[in-house]
Coordinates of C-alpha atoms in Angstrom, one line a residue:
M1 CA 81.3 110.0 132.2
E2 CA 82.2 106.8 130.3
T3 CA 78.9 107.2 128.3
T4 CA 79.8 110.8 127.4
Q5 CA 83.3 109.7 126.2
K6 CA 81.8 106.9 124.1
F7 CA 79.3 109.4 122.6
R8 CA 82.1 111.8 121.7
G9 CA 84.1 109.0 120.2
F10 CA 81.1 107.9 118.2
R11 CA 80.4 111.4 117.0
K12 CA 84.0 112.0 115.9
E13 CA 84.0 108.7 114.0
A14 CA 80.6 109.5 112.3
L15 CA 81.9 112.9 111.3
R16 CA 85.1 111.4 109.9
Q17 CA 83.1 108.8 107.8
L18 CA 80.8 111.6 106.6
L19 CA 83.7 113.6 105.4
M20 CA 85.2 110.6 103.6
F21 CA 81.9 110.0 102.0
G22 CA 81.7 113.6 101.0
S23 CA 85.1 113.3 99.4
L24 CA 83.9 110.2 97.4
F25 CA 80.8 112.1 96.3
L26 CA 82.9 115.1 95.1
L27 CA 85.1 112.9 93.2
F28 CA 82.1 111.4 91.5
V29 CA 80.7 114.9 90.7
F30 CA 84.0 116.1 89.3
F31 CA 84.6 113.1 87.0
S32 CA 80.9 113.2 85.9
L33 CA 81.3 116.8 84.8
A34 CA 84.7 116.1 83.2
S35 CA 83.5 113.2 81.1
P36 CA 80.1 112.0 79.9
N37 CA 81.4 108.5 79.9
F38 CA 82.0 108.4 83.6
C39 CA 78.6 108.3 85.2
T40 CA 77.1 105.4 83.4
F41 CA 75.7 102.1 84.8
E42 CA 78.4 100.0 83.2
N43 CA 81.2 102.3 84.5
I44 CA 79.9 102.4 88.0
I45 CA 79.7 98.6 88.0
S46 CA 83.3 98.6 86.6
I47 CA 84.4 100.8 89.5
I48 CA 82.8 98.6 92.2
L49 CA 84.1 95.5 90.5
A50 CA 87.6 96.9 90.5
T51 CA 87.2 97.6 94.2
C52 CA 86.4 94.0 95.1
V53 CA 89.9 92.5 95.0
N54 CA 91.7 95.5 96.4
G55 CA 88.9 96.1 98.9
M56 CA 89.1 92.5 100.2
L57 CA 92.9 92.9 100.8
A58 CA 92.1 96.2 102.5
L59 CA 89.5 94.5 104.8
G60 CA 92.1 92.1 106.0
V61 CA 95.0 94.5 106.5
T62 CA 92.7 96.8 108.4
F63 CA 92.8 94.4 111.4
V64 CA 96.6 94.3 111.2
I65 CA 97.1 98.0 111.0
I66 CA 94.7 98.6 114.0
T67 CA 97.2 96.5 116.1
S68 CA 99.9 99.1 114.9
G69 CA 101.3 96.4 112.6
I70 CA 101.6 96.2 108.8
D71 CA 101.4 93.4 106.3
L72 CA 103.4 93.9 103.1
S73 CA 102.8 90.4 101.9
I74 CA 99.1 90.6 101.1
G75 CA 99.6 91.2 97.4
T76 CA 101.9 88.2 96.7
V77 CA 100.1 86.0 99.2
M78 CA 96.9 86.7 97.2
T79 CA 98.7 85.5 94.1
L80 CA 100.0 82.4 95.8
S81 CA 96.5 81.6 97.0
A82 CA 95.2 81.9 93.4
V83 CA 98.1 79.7 92.1
M84 CA 97.4 77.0 94.8
S85 CA 93.7 77.0 94.0
G86 CA 94.7 76.5 90.3
V87 CA 97.0 73.6 91.3
F88 CA 94.2 72.0 93.2
I89 CA 91.5 72.4 90.6
T90 CA 93.4 72.2 87.3
Y91 CA 96.4 70.0 88.1
W92 CA 94.9 67.7 90.8
H93 CA 91.4 67.8 89.4
L94 CA 89.9 68.4 92.8
P95 CA 86.3 69.8 93.0
V96 CA 86.0 73.6 92.7
W97 CA 84.8 74.1 96.2
L98 CA 87.9 72.2 97.6
G99 CA 90.2 74.3 95.4
V100 CA 88.6 77.4 96.8
L101 CA 89.1 76.2 100.3
G102 CA 92.7 75.3 99.5
G103 CA 93.3 78.8 98.2
I104 CA 91.8 80.5 101.3
G105 CA 93.7 78.0 103.5
T106 CA 97.0 79.1 101.8
G107 CA 96.3 82.7 102.7
M108 CA 95.6 81.7 106.3
L109 CA 98.7 79.6 106.5
C110 CA 100.8 82.5 105.3
G111 CA 99.1 84.7 107.9
F112 CA 99.9 82.2 110.6
V113 CA 103.5 82.1 109.7
N114 CA 103.5 86.0 109.7
G115 CA 101.9 85.9 113.2
I116 CA 104.4 83.4 114.6
V117 CA 107.5 85.3 113.2
I118 CA 106.2 88.6 114.6
S119 CA 104.8 87.5 118.0
K120 CA 107.2 84.6 118.9
M121 CA 110.4 85.5 117.1
K122 CA 109.8 89.3 117.7
L123 CA 110.7 90.4 114.2
P124 CA 109.3 93.8 113.3
P125 CA 106.1 93.4 111.2
F126 CA 107.7 95.4 108.4
I127 CA 110.6 93.0 108.0
A128 CA 108.7 89.8 108.7
T129 CA 106.0 90.5 106.1
L130 CA 108.6 91.8 103.6
G131 CA 110.3 88.4 103.8
M132 CA 106.9 86.7 103.4
M133 CA 106.2 88.9 100.4
M134 CA 109.3 87.6 98.7
I135 CA 108.7 84.0 99.8
A136 CA 105.1 84.0 98.4
K137 CA 106.2 85.6 95.2
G138 CA 108.9 83.1 94.7
L139 CA 106.7 80.1 95.6
A140 CA 104.0 81.3 93.1
L141 CA 106.5 81.4 90.3
V142 CA 108.1 78.0 91.3
I143 CA 104.8 76.1 91.8
S144 CA 103.3 77.4 88.6
G145 CA 106.5 77.1 86.5
A146 CA 106.2 80.9 85.9
T147 CA 103.3 80.3 83.6
P148 CA 99.5 81.1 84.1
I149 CA 97.3 78.3 85.2
Y150 CA 94.0 78.3 83.3
Y151 CA 90.7 76.9 84.7
T152 CA 89.6 75.5 81.3
D153 CA 88.4 72.2 82.9
A154 CA 86.3 74.0 85.5
P155 CA 84.0 76.5 83.6
S156 CA 82.0 77.1 86.8
F157 CA 85.0 78.6 88.5
S158 CA 84.7 81.9 86.6
D159 CA 81.1 82.2 87.8
I160 CA 82.3 82.7 91.3
A161 CA 83.2 86.3 90.4
M162 CA 81.7 87.0 87.0
G163 CA 78.5 85.1 87.1
S164 CA 75.4 87.1 88.2
I165 CA 72.9 85.6 90.6
I166 CA 70.9 88.8 90.5
G167 CA 70.9 88.8 86.7
K168 CA 69.2 85.4 86.8
I169 CA 66.5 86.8 89.1
I170 CA 66.1 90.2 87.6
P171 CA 66.7 90.3 83.8
G172 CA 69.0 93.1 82.8
A173 CA 70.5 93.6 86.3
D174 CA 73.8 91.7 85.5
I175 CA 75.7 92.7 88.7
P176 CA 78.7 90.4 89.0
N177 CA 78.7 88.0 92.0
A178 CA 82.1 89.5 93.1
I179 CA 80.4 92.6 94.2
L180 CA 77.9 90.7 96.3
I181 CA 80.8 88.6 97.8
F182 CA 82.7 91.8 98.7
I183 CA 79.6 93.4 100.3
L184 CA 78.9 90.2 102.3
F185 CA 82.5 89.9 103.6
A186 CA 82.6 93.6 104.4
I187 CA 79.6 93.1 106.6
I188 CA 81.2 90.1 108.2
A189 CA 84.4 92.0 108.8
N190 CA 82.5 94.9 110.4
I191 CA 80.7 92.5 112.7
I192 CA 84.0 90.8 113.7
L193 CA 85.7 94.2 114.4
T194 CA 82.7 95.7 116.3
K195 CA 81.0 92.8 118.0
T196 CA 83.5 90.1 118.8
A197 CA 86.5 89.5 121.1
I198 CA 88.8 89.7 118.2
G199 CA 87.8 93.2 117.5
R200 CA 88.0 94.3 121.2
Y201 CA 91.5 92.8 121.6
D202 CA 92.5 94.2 118.2
F203 CA 91.9 97.8 119.4
A204 CA 93.4 97.0 122.9
I205 CA 96.7 95.8 121.4
G206 CA 96.9 98.7 119.1
S207 CA 96.1 101.3 121.7
N208 CA 98.7 100.0 124.2
E209 CA 100.2 96.6 123.8
E210 CA 102.0 96.6 127.1
A211 CA 98.9 97.6 129.0
A212 CA 96.9 94.8 127.2
R213 CA 99.7 92.3 128.2
L214 CA 99.7 93.5 131.9
S215 CA 95.9 93.1 132.0
G216 CA 96.3 89.4 131.3
L217 CA 95.6 89.4 127.5
N218 CA 97.6 86.7 125.6
V219 CA 98.9 89.3 123.1
D220 CA 101.0 86.8 121.1
R221 CA 98.1 84.4 120.5
W222 CA 95.7 87.2 119.5
K223 CA 98.3 88.7 117.1
I224 CA 98.7 85.3 115.4
I225 CA 94.8 85.0 115.1
I226 CA 94.6 88.5 113.6
Y227 CA 97.3 87.9 111.0
M228 CA 95.5 84.6 110.1
L229 CA 92.2 86.6 109.8
C230 CA 94.1 89.0 107.4
G231 CA 95.3 85.9 105.5
F232 CA 91.7 84.6 105.3
F233 CA 90.5 87.8 103.5
V234 CA 93.6 87.8 101.3
G235 CA 92.8 84.2 100.3
I236 CA 89.3 85.2 99.2
G237 CA 90.8 88.1 97.3
G238 CA 93.1 85.6 95.5
I239 CA 90.1 83.4 94.6
L240 CA 88.1 86.5 93.2
M241 CA 91.2 87.6 91.2
A242 CA 91.7 84.2 89.7
S243 CA 87.9 83.8 89.0
R244 CA 87.8 87.2 87.3
L245 CA 90.7 86.4 85.0
N246 CA 89.7 82.7 84.7
S247 CA 93.4 81.9 85.4
A248 CA 96.0 82.2 88.2
Q249 CA 98.7 84.7 87.0
P250 CA 101.9 84.1 89.1
A251 CA 103.5 87.4 88.0
L252 CA 100.6 89.5 89.4
G253 CA 100.3 90.7 93.0
Q254 CA 103.2 92.9 93.9
G255 CA 102.0 96.4 94.3
Y256 CA 98.5 95.4 95.4
E257 CA 99.6 95.7 99.0
L258 CA 100.3 99.4 98.5
D259 CA 96.9 100.1 97.0
A260 CA 95.2 98.2 99.9
I261 CA 97.2 99.9 102.6
A262 CA 96.5 103.3 100.9
A263 CA 92.7 102.5 101.0
V264 CA 92.9 101.7 104.7
V265 CA 94.8 104.9 105.5
I266 CA 92.5 107.1 103.3
G267 CA 89.6 105.4 105.2
G268 CA 90.8 106.8 108.5
T269 CA 92.6 103.8 110.1
S270 CA 95.6 105.1 112.0
L271 CA 99.0 103.7 111.1
S272 CA 99.8 104.2 114.8
G273 CA 97.2 101.7 115.8
G274 CA 94.1 101.7 118.0
E275 CA 91.8 103.4 115.6
G276 CA 90.0 102.3 112.4
S277 CA 86.7 101.1 110.9
I278 CA 85.6 98.7 108.1
I279 CA 83.2 101.3 106.8
G280 CA 86.1 103.8 106.4
T281 CA 88.2 101.1 104.7
V282 CA 85.4 100.4 102.2
I283 CA 85.0 104.1 101.4
G284 CA 88.8 104.4 101.1
A285 CA 88.9 101.5 98.6
L286 CA 86.1 103.1 96.6
I287 CA 87.9 106.4 96.5
M288 CA 91.0 104.7 95.2
S289 CA 89.1 102.9 92.5
T290 CA 87.1 106.0 91.5
L291 CA 90.2 108.0 91.2
T292 CA 92.0 105.4 89.1
N293 CA 88.9 104.9 86.9
G294 CA 88.2 108.6 86.5
L295 CA 91.9 109.4 85.6
R296 CA 91.9 106.6 83.1
I297 CA 88.8 107.9 81.4
L298 CA 90.4 111.3 81.2
S299 CA 93.3 109.7 79.5
V300 CA 95.8 110.7 82.2
P301 CA 99.0 108.7 81.6
Q302 CA 99.4 105.8 84.0
E303 CA 102.7 107.3 85.4
W304 CA 100.8 110.4 86.6
Q305 CA 98.0 108.3 88.0
I306 CA 100.6 106.7 90.3
V307 CA 102.1 110.1 91.2
I308 CA 98.5 111.4 92.1
S309 CA 97.8 108.3 94.2
G310 CA 101.0 108.7 96.1
I311 CA 100.3 112.4 96.8
I312 CA 96.9 111.4 98.2
V313 CA 98.3 108.7 100.5
I314 CA 100.9 111.2 101.9
G315 CA 98.2 113.8 102.4
A316 CA 96.0 111.2 104.2
V317 CA 98.9 110.1 106.5
Y318 CA 99.8 113.8 107.2
L319 CA 96.1 114.6 108.1
D320 CA 96.1 111.6 110.5
I321 CA 99.4 112.9 112.2
I322 CA 97.8 116.4 112.6
R323 CA 94.6 114.9 114.0
R324 CA 96.5 112.8 116.6
R325 CA 98.6 115.8 117.7
R326 CA 95.4 117.7 118.3
T327 CA 93.9 114.8 120.3
K328 CA 96.9 114.8 122.6

């Protein structure tokens, strides 16, 4: 009986991911027919490269949303992580690897604070992470003096995202390292979600938090770990962003959280918690980047691009509500 239920669940998830992949394919076909400049090697690399930072944030917030939580601070925490890595490398002249660890640690620290405020002080995730969003934004501006921090003394820093290991091995295949890093961490995130205790408890808390607590699970501790894990991916996103721009831009960040959450929702993760997948999130992030890139190539004004993205997010959430009603 249990095996049959697992098989049905697997089949439903596979069908959902197939439909999402079909949607991504249709978007590619549509924009390829609409513009000859869309389906080129350079533009496809550009789409995947644009997915890396947003996708990294989406990977992290997927864990949080599966617990039926939310993290609105990921955009500005990403910026604060980039600024702190800039402080460590440019101002304190620490080695690049230490600055990278410092940036990632900043993201994890912010995640830890979010987890403490939500699990111990019992603040709603929306309010707690909204506060962290403002704190991180303010700190990034204060620490940087509201001016960009450039990595001019560390030329190897930009190679983290924009160098090409594959290009050195295969001449002409200049695929940026950022894409490899994103693929690597997407695989790691998928393993954590599907093969480890963090993933099992993530789904358990999101499906029924009270039942998980009554079964002996230390819900507060695991929530803190999950928000820290989200901060880990956000910190990497900050490093990739800073490396790509070769500078830490303190004014950036706000608004990235909405794109990342949109990618997660489009990817099939339920805002009600208890359901979601990393593969769906990656496809959702690719759909968002493809849509933005395609509309830009068709010279659709940016204001209308935002309107279309908003309509798609509302549609994705509405479809999730309909699906859950039918399940009940």
